[in-house]
Short mmCIF file of N, CA and C in Angstrom, two decimals:
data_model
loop_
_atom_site.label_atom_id
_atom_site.label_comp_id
_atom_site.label_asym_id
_atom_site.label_seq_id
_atom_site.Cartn_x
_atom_site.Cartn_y
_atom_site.Cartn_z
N UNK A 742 -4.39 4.01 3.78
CA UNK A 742 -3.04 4.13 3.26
C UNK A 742 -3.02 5.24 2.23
N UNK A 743 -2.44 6.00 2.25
CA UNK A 743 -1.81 7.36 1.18
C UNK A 743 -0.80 6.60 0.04
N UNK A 744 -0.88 6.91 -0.91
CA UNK A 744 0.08 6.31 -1.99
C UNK A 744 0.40 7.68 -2.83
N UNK A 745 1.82 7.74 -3.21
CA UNK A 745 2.50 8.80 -4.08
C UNK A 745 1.53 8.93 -5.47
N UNK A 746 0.92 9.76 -6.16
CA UNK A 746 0.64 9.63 -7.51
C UNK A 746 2.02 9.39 -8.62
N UNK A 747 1.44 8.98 -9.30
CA UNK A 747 2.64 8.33 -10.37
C UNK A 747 3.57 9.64 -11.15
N UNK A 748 4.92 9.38 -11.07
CA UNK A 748 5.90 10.53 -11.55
C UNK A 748 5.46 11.22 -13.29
N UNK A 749 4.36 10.53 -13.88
CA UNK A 749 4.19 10.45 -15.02
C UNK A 749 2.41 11.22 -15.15
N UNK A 750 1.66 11.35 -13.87
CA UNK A 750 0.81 11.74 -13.72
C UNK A 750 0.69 12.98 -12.92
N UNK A 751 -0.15 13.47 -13.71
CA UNK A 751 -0.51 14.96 -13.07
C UNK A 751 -1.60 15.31 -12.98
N UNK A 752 -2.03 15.58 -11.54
CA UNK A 752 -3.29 15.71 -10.76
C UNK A 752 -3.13 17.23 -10.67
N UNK A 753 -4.08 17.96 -10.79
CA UNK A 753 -4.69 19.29 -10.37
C UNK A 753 -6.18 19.11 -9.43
N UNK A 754 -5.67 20.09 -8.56
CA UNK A 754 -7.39 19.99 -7.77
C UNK A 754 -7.81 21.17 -7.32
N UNK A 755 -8.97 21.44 -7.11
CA UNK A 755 -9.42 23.27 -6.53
C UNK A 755 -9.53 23.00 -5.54
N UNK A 756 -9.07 23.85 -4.79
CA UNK A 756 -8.42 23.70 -3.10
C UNK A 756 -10.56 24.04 -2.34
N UNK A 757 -10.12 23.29 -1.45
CA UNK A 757 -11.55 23.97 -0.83
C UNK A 757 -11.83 25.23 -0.20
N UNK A 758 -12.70 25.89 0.08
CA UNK A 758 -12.68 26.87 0.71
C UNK A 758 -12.41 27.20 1.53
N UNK A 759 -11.81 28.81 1.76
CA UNK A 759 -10.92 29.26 2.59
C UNK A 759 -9.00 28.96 2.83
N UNK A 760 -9.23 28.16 1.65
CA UNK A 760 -7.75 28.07 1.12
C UNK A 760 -8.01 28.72 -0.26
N UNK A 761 -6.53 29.74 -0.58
CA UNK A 761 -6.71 30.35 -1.93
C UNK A 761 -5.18 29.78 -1.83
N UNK A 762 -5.09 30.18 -3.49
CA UNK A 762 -3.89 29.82 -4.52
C UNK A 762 -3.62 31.01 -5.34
N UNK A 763 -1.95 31.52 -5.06
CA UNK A 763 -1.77 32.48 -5.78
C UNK A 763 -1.78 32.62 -7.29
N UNK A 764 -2.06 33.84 -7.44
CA UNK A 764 -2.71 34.09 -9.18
C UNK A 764 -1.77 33.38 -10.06
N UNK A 765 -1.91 32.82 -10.87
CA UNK A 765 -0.93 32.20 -12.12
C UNK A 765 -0.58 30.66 -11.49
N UNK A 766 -0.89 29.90 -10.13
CA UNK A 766 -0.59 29.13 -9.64
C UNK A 766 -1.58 28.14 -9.42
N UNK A 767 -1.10 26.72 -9.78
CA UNK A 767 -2.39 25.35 -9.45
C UNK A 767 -2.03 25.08 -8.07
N UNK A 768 -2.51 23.94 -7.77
CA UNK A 768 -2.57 23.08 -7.03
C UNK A 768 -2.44 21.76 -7.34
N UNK A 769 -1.23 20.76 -7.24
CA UNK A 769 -0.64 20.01 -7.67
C UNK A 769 -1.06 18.60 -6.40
N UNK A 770 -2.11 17.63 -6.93
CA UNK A 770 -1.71 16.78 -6.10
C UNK A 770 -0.84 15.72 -5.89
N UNK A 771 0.28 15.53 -4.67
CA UNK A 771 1.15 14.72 -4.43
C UNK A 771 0.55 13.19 -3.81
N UNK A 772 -0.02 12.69 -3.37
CA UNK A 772 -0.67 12.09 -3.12
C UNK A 772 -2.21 11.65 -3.39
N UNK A 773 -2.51 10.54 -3.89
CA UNK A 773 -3.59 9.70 -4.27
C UNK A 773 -4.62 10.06 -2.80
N UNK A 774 -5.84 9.91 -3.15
CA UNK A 774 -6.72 10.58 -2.03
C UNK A 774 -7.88 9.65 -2.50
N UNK A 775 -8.68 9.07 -1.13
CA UNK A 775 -10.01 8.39 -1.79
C UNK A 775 -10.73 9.15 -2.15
N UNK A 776 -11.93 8.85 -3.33
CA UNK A 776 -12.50 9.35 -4.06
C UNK A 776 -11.55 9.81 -5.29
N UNK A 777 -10.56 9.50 -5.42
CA UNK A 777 -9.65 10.05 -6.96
C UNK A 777 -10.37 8.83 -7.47
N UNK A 778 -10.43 8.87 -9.11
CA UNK A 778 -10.77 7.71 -9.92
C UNK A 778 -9.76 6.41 -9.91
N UNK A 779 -8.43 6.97 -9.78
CA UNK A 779 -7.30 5.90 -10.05
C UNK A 779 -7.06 5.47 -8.41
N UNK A 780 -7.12 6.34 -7.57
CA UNK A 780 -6.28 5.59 -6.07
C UNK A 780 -6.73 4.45 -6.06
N UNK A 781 -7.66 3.71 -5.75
CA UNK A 781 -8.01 2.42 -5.60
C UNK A 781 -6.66 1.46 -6.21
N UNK A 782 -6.19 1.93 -7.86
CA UNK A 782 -5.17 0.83 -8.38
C UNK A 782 -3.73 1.33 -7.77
N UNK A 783 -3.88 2.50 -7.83
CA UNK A 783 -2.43 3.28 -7.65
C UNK A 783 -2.18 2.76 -5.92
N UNK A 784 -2.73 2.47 -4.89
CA UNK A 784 -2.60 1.60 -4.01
C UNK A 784 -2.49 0.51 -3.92
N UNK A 785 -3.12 -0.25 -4.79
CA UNK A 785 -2.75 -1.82 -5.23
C UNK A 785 -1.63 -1.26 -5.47
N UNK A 786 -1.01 -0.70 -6.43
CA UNK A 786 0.21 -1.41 -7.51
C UNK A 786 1.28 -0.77 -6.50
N UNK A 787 1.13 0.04 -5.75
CA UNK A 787 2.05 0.41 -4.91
C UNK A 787 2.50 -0.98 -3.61
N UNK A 788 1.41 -1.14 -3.03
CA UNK A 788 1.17 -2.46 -2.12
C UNK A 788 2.33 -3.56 -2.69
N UNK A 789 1.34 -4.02 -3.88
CA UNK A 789 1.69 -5.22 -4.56
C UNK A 789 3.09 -5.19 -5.14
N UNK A 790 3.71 -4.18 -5.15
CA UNK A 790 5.10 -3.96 -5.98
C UNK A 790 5.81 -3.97 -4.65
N UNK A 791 5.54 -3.63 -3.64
CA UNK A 791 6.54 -3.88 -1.93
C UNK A 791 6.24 -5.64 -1.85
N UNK A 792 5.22 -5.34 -1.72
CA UNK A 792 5.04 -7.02 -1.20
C UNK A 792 6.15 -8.10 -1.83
N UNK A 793 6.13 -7.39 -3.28
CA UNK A 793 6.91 -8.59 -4.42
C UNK A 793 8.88 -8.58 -3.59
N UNK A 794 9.06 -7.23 -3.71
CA UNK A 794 10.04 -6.46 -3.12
C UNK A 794 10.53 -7.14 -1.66
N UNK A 795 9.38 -7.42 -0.88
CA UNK A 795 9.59 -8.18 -0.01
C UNK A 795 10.18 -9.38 0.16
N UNK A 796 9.65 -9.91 -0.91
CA UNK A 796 9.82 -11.52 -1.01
C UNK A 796 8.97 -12.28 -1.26
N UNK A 797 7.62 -12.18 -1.23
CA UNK A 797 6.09 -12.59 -1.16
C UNK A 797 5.96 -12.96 -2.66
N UNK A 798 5.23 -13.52 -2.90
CA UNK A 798 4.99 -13.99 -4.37
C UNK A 798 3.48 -14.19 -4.65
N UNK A 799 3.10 -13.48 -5.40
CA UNK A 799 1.62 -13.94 -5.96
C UNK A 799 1.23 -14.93 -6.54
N UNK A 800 0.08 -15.30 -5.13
CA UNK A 800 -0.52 -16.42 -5.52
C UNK A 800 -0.94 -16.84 -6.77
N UNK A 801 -2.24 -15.71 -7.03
CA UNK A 801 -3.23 -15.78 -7.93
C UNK A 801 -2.89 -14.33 -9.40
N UNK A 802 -3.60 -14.53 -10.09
CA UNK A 802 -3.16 -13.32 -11.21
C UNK A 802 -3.34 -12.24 -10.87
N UNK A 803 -4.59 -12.21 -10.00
CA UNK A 803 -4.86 -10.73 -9.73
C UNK A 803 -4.10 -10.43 -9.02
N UNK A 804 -2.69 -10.63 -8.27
CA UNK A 804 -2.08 -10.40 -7.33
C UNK A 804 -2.83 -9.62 -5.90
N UNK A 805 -4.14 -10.36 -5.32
CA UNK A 805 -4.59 -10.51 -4.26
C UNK A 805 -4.14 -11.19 -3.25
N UNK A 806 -3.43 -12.44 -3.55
CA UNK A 806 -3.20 -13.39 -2.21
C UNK A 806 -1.41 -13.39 -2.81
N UNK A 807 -0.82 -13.08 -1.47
CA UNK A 807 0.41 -13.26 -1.55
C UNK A 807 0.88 -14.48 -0.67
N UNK A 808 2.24 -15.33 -1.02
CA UNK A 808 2.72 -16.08 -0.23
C UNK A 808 4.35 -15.75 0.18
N UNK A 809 4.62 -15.91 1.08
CA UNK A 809 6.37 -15.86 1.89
C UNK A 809 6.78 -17.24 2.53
N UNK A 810 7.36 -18.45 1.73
CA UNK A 810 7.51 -19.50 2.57
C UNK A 810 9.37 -19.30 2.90
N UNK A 811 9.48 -19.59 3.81
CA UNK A 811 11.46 -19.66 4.77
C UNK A 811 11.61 -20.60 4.45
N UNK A 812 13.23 -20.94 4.37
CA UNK A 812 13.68 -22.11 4.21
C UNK A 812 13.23 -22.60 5.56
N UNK A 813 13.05 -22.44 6.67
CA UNK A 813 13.19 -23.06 7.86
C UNK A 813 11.68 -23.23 8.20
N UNK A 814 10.62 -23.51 7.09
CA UNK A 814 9.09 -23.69 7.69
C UNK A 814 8.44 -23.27 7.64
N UNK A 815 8.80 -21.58 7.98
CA UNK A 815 7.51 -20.83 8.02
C UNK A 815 6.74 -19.89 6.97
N UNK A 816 5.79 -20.12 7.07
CA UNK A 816 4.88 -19.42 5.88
C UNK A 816 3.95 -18.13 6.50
N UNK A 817 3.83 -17.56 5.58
CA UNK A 817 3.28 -16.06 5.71
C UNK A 817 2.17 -15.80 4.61
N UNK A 818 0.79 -16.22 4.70
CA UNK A 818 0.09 -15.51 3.03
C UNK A 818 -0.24 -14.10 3.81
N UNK A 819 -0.65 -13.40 3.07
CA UNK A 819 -1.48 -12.06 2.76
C UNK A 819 -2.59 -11.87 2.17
N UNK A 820 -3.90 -11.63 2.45
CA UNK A 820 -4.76 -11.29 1.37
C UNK A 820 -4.98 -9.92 1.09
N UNK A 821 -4.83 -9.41 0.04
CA UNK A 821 -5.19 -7.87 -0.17
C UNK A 821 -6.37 -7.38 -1.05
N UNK A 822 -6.85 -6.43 -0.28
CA UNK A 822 -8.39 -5.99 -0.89
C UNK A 822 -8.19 -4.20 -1.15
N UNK A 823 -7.67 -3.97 -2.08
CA UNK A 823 -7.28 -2.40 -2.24
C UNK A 823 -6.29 -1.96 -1.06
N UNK A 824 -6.80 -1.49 -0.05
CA UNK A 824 -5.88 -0.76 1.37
C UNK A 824 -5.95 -1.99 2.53
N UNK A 825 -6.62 -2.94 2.50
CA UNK A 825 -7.23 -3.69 3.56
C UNK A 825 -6.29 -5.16 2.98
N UNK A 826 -5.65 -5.73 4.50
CA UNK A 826 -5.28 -6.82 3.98
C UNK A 826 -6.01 -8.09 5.33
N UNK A 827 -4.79 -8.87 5.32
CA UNK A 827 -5.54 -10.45 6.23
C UNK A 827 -4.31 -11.25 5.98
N UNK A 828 -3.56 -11.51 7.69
CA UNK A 828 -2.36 -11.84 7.25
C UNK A 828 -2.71 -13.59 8.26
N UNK A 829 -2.01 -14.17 7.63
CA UNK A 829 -2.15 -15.84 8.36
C UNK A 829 -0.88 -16.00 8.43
N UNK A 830 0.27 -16.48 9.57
CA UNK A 830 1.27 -16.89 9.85
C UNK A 830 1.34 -17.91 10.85
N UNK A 831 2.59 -18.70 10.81
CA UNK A 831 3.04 -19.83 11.97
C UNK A 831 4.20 -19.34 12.58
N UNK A 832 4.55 -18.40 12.42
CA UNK A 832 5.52 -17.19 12.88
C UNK A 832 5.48 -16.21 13.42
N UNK A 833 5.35 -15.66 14.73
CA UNK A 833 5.01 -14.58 15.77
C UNK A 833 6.46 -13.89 14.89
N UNK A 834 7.58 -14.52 15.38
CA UNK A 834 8.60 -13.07 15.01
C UNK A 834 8.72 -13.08 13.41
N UNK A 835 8.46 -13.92 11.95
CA UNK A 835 8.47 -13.73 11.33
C UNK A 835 7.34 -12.50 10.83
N UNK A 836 6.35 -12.50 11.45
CA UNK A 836 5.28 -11.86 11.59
C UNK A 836 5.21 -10.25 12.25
N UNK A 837 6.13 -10.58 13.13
CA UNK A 837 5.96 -9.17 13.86
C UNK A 837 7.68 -8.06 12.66
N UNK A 838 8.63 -8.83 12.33
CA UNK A 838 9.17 -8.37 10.99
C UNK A 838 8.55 -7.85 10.06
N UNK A 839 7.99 -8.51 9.45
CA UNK A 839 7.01 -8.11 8.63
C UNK A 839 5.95 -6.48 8.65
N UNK A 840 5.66 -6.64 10.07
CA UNK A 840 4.68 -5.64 10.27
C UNK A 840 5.72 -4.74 10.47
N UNK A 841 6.95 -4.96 11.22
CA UNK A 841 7.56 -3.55 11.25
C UNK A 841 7.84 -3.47 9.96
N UNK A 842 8.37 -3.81 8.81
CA UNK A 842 9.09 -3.36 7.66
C UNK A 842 7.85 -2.78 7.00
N UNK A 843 6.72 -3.25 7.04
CA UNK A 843 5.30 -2.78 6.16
C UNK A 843 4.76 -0.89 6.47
N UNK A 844 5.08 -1.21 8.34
CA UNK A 844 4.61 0.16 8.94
C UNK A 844 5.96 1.18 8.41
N UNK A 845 7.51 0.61 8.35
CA UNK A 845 8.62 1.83 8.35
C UNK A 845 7.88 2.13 6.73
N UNK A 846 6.85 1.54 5.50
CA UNK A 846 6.90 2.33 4.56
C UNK A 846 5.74 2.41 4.15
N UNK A 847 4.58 2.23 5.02
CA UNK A 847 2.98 2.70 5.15
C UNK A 847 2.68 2.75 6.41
N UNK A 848 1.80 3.84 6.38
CA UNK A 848 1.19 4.15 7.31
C UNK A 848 -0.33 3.19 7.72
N UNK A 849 0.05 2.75 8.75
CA UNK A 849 -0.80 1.42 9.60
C UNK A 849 -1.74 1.66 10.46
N UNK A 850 -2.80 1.07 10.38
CA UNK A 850 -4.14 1.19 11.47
C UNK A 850 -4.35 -0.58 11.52
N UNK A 851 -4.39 -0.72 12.68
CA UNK A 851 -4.16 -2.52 12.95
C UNK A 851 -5.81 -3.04 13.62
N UNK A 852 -6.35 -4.00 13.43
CA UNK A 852 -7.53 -4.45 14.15
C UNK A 852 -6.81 -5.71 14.12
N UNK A 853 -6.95 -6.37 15.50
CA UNK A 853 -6.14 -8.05 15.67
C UNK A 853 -7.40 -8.77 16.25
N UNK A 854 -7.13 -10.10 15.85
CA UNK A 854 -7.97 -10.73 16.75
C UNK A 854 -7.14 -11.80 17.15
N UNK A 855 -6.03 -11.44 17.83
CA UNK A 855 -4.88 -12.53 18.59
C UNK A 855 -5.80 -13.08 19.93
#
């Protein structure tokens, strides 16, 4: 997952080689990249601030395990591990909602074991 760097933070980086940057000009990064010191949180807090947004509510303090219960039954947790989550549902279409609204605002790589 790619996450925006924060409107309040400012990343510079030296482009690799065979990319140049005109004289008097940086290189501004827009996006959190693994190996930055902060992406690891700046993906949590991005995650964890949709999830809330969603409807989901944190379980625990660390806001790792999320819950979504419906009036009509069905429950949804989440576990999240930085970029990596683990979703448990009793809901195929509450479930397959979910994944579309998650993918229209991250970019998704899926492993199932349906």
């Amino acid at each position: 997952m790619v996450s925006e760097t924060a409107e309040d933070q400012n990343l510079y980086i030296q482009l690799p080689k065979g990319y140049e940057v005109p004289e008097g000009m940086t290189a501004k990064l827009d996006y959190m990249l693994y190996g930055c010191r902060d992406s690891a949180r700046k993906v949590w807090e991005t995650l964890s601030t949709w999830m809330e947004q969603y409807g989901f509510e944190a379980v625990n303090a660390d806001k790792t395990l999320f819950r979504l219960k419906h009036d009509h039954g069905t429950v949804m947790s989440v576990a999240l591990y930085v970029d990596d989550g683990l979703v448990a549902h009793n809901s195929d279409e509450q479930y397959a909602k979910f994944i579309k609204a998650l993918s229209e605002r991250f970019e998704l790589s899926a492993e199932s074991t349906e």
